[in-house]
Amino acid sequence: MTSIVVAILVFVALGALFGVGFYLNQKTPKPKGCENLTADCEGCRITTCPHHPHSTEGEKENA
Amino acid sequence: MELLSMAIAAILINNVVLTQFLGICPFLGVSKNSKSAVGMGLAVIFVIFGASLLTFALYKLVLVPFNIEYMQLISFILVIAAFVQFTEMFIKKYSASLYKSLGIYLPLITTNCVVLFVAQDNITQGYNLIETMVNSISVPAGFMLVLFLFSCLRERLDSADTTASWRGNPVALVVAALMALAFSGLAGIV
Amino acid sequence: MWQNFKNGFIKENPVFGLYLGLCSSLAISTSLNNAIGMGMCVTIVLIFSNVLVSAIRKITPDEIRIPVYIVIIATLVSIVEMIVHAFMPELYDSLGVFLGLIVVNCIILGRAEAFASKNPIGASAIDGLGMGLGYTFALVLISVVRELIATGGIAFYNPFDATQIIFGFNIEALAPYTVSLFSGSVGAFLTFSCFAALFAFIKQRSAKKEKEAKK
């Protein structure tokens, strides 16, 4: 019984930790001079990556 | 001595990219020039080392005592993801120059399978703390080595005249096959 | 909707076209058996994650969208992993660590982000099915070539009972010429690059035809 409670607690705690970390990280401004940094990663299609060229996705598919 | 041979095996013989096929996405994506390959490699080493220690502690101190090993996968991915977020936040805040060279690769790492693989591998192999530390440095070091070598090859490859349908990733994968063949020759070292 | 479904196979094949989920597709494609098992697991996770993400798309705060998706996907993968462990132990053993690594398979997070977060539940489910089958299709193609060259035959077992072969054959004439290299990493990279080039060729040809038709 306790193990189930601990499992749920671990799940909620880690989920919340990640959520809070993600939120705080997004709110932290990028340092000066780094606003427009882009990785050379047009070959990678991880669409969740903030450096992914979302805007060009449609064009590429039509090309 | 055993630790040394373990490190060599992880870097050269059981290389994550060439024999385990992990981290192929950044392998193809970030390897366009050697500078970004090194940046990505360093970021991966740091994240894997930190995340592996955290997940190791979580497993030994929480999951095992309470008999909830089935939470391994879900808790590990959350720890890794949270660790990456906090690392990025601190780098953003305290070191602009570090952010410039490493920061942009951090978001790519959450979905990098090498991180989750190393965290789980440390547990399934039954490593102790020291072995976990050695493993979590040498596996990403192998990743970085191959990424760097590949980016050097790739710089030449991009200027080569390839047939239209092979251009880009297909021919890069042929090069990867040749690299895997070369690395398989190292299997006798340890 | 049919177009969505069909796109996943050739034009936007997640593996050959978009280069998503390469890690598992190279590692798992040693045999047809593994390929189909892995493909089914991914398809199931993909359908459910798409449906769930689409169902909560209006109540998810935009700032923590990605953490929510990752939690959903990790939960689904854990469930699938436990089911496979319980009912298909042989498949569980041969997929090994890659079953858990479905969590970080770029296809699933990518579809949740790019499609399911903007579309209704039904369309998202179809998209998940199409993409999942496209992934399975790619795995089957690679694995058939690799297994045939490496062992000279193909065998597909009943996933619930590994002693029962559903279908399989051996080509006697091929037996002396098998190349065991193809069961390793070199063969995986080579086979994959050939298929990727073939798909790029098909894509370029159809783009050319469309252009000519427009003129």
PDB file of C-alpha atoms in Angstrom, chain A residues 6-52:
ATOM      1  CA  VAL A   6       5.226   6.545  -2.767  1.00  0.00           C
ATOM      2  CA  ALA A   7       5.024   5.710  -6.484  1.00  0.00           C
ATOM      3  CA  ILE A   8       2.339   8.324  -7.012  1.00  0.00           C
ATOM      4  CA  LEU A   9       4.272  10.823  -4.911  1.00  0.00           C
ATOM      5  CA  VAL A  10       7.464  10.244  -6.914  1.00  0.00           C
ATOM      6  CA  PHE A  11       5.528  10.626 -10.153  1.00  0.00           C
ATOM      7  CA  VAL A  12       3.821  13.845  -9.085  1.00  0.00           C
ATOM      8  CA  ALA A  13       6.969  15.322  -7.548  1.00  0.00           C
ATOM      9  CA  LEU A  14       9.146  14.659 -10.584  1.00  0.00           C
ATOM     10  CA  GLY A  15       6.436  15.804 -12.984  1.00  0.00           C
ATOM     11  CA  ALA A  16       6.011  19.019 -11.041  1.00  0.00           C
ATOM     12  CA  LEU A  17       9.782  19.501 -10.867  1.00  0.00           C
ATOM     13  CA  PHE A  18      10.046  19.185 -14.626  1.00  0.00           C
ATOM     14  CA  GLY A  19       7.049  21.453 -15.204  1.00  0.00           C
ATOM     15  CA  VAL A  20       8.394  24.145 -12.904  1.00  0.00           C
ATOM     16  CA  GLY A  21      11.887  23.839 -14.365  1.00  0.00           C
ATOM     17  CA  PHE A  22      10.522  24.136 -17.869  1.00  0.00           C
ATOM     18  CA  TYR A  23       8.410  27.158 -16.978  1.00  0.00           C
ATOM     19  CA  LEU A  24      11.227  28.973 -15.152  1.00  0.00           C
ATOM     20  CA  ASN A  25      13.636  28.189 -17.960  1.00  0.00           C
ATOM     21  CA  GLN A  26      11.292  29.690 -20.515  1.00  0.00           C
ATOM     22  CA  LYS A  27      10.917  32.815 -18.430  1.00  0.00           C
ATOM     23  CA  THR A  28      14.654  33.288 -18.007  1.00  0.00           C
ATOM     24  CA  PRO A  29      15.761  35.648 -20.759  1.00  0.00           C
ATOM     25  CA  LYS A  30      18.586  34.615 -22.999  1.00  0.00           C
ATOM     26  CA  PRO A  31      21.868  36.417 -22.316  1.00  0.00           C
ATOM     27  CA  LYS A  32      22.800  39.390 -24.440  1.00  0.00           C
ATOM     28  CA  GLY A  33      24.079  38.536 -27.864  1.00  0.00           C
ATOM     29  CA  CYS A  34      22.567  35.073 -27.814  1.00  0.00           C
ATOM     30  CA  GLU A  35      19.025  35.920 -28.852  1.00  0.00           C
ATOM     31  CA  ASN A  36      19.375  34.791 -32.400  1.00  0.00           C
ATOM     32  CA  LEU A  37      21.691  31.839 -32.016  1.00  0.00           C
ATOM     33  CA  THR A  38      20.739  28.890 -34.137  1.00  0.00           C
ATOM     34  CA  ALA A  39      22.298  25.472 -34.123  1.00  0.00           C
ATOM     35  CA  ASP A  40      23.260  24.140 -37.510  1.00  0.00           C
ATOM     36  CA  CYS A  41      20.578  21.549 -37.302  1.00  0.00           C
ATOM     37  CA  GLU A  42      18.387  21.660 -40.357  1.00  0.00           C
ATOM     38  CA  GLY A  43      19.021  17.940 -40.808  1.00  0.00           C
ATOM     39  CA  CYS A  44      17.415  17.132 -37.482  1.00  0.00           C
ATOM     40  CA  ARG A  45      13.647  16.979 -37.344  1.00  0.00           C
ATOM     41  CA  ILE A  46      12.986  17.185 -33.640  1.00  0.00           C
ATOM     42  CA  THR A  47      10.096  19.575 -33.985  1.00  0.00           C
ATOM     43  CA  THR A  48       9.913  20.287 -30.263  1.00  0.00           C
ATOM     44  CA  CYS A  49      13.352  21.821 -30.242  1.00  0.00           C
ATOM     45  CA  PRO A  50      13.063  25.589 -29.933  1.00  0.00           C
ATOM     46  CA  HIS A  51      15.749  26.025 -32.567  1.00  0.00           C
ATOM     47  CA  HIS A  52      13.853  24.007 -35.097  1.00  0.00           C
TER      48      HIS A  52
END
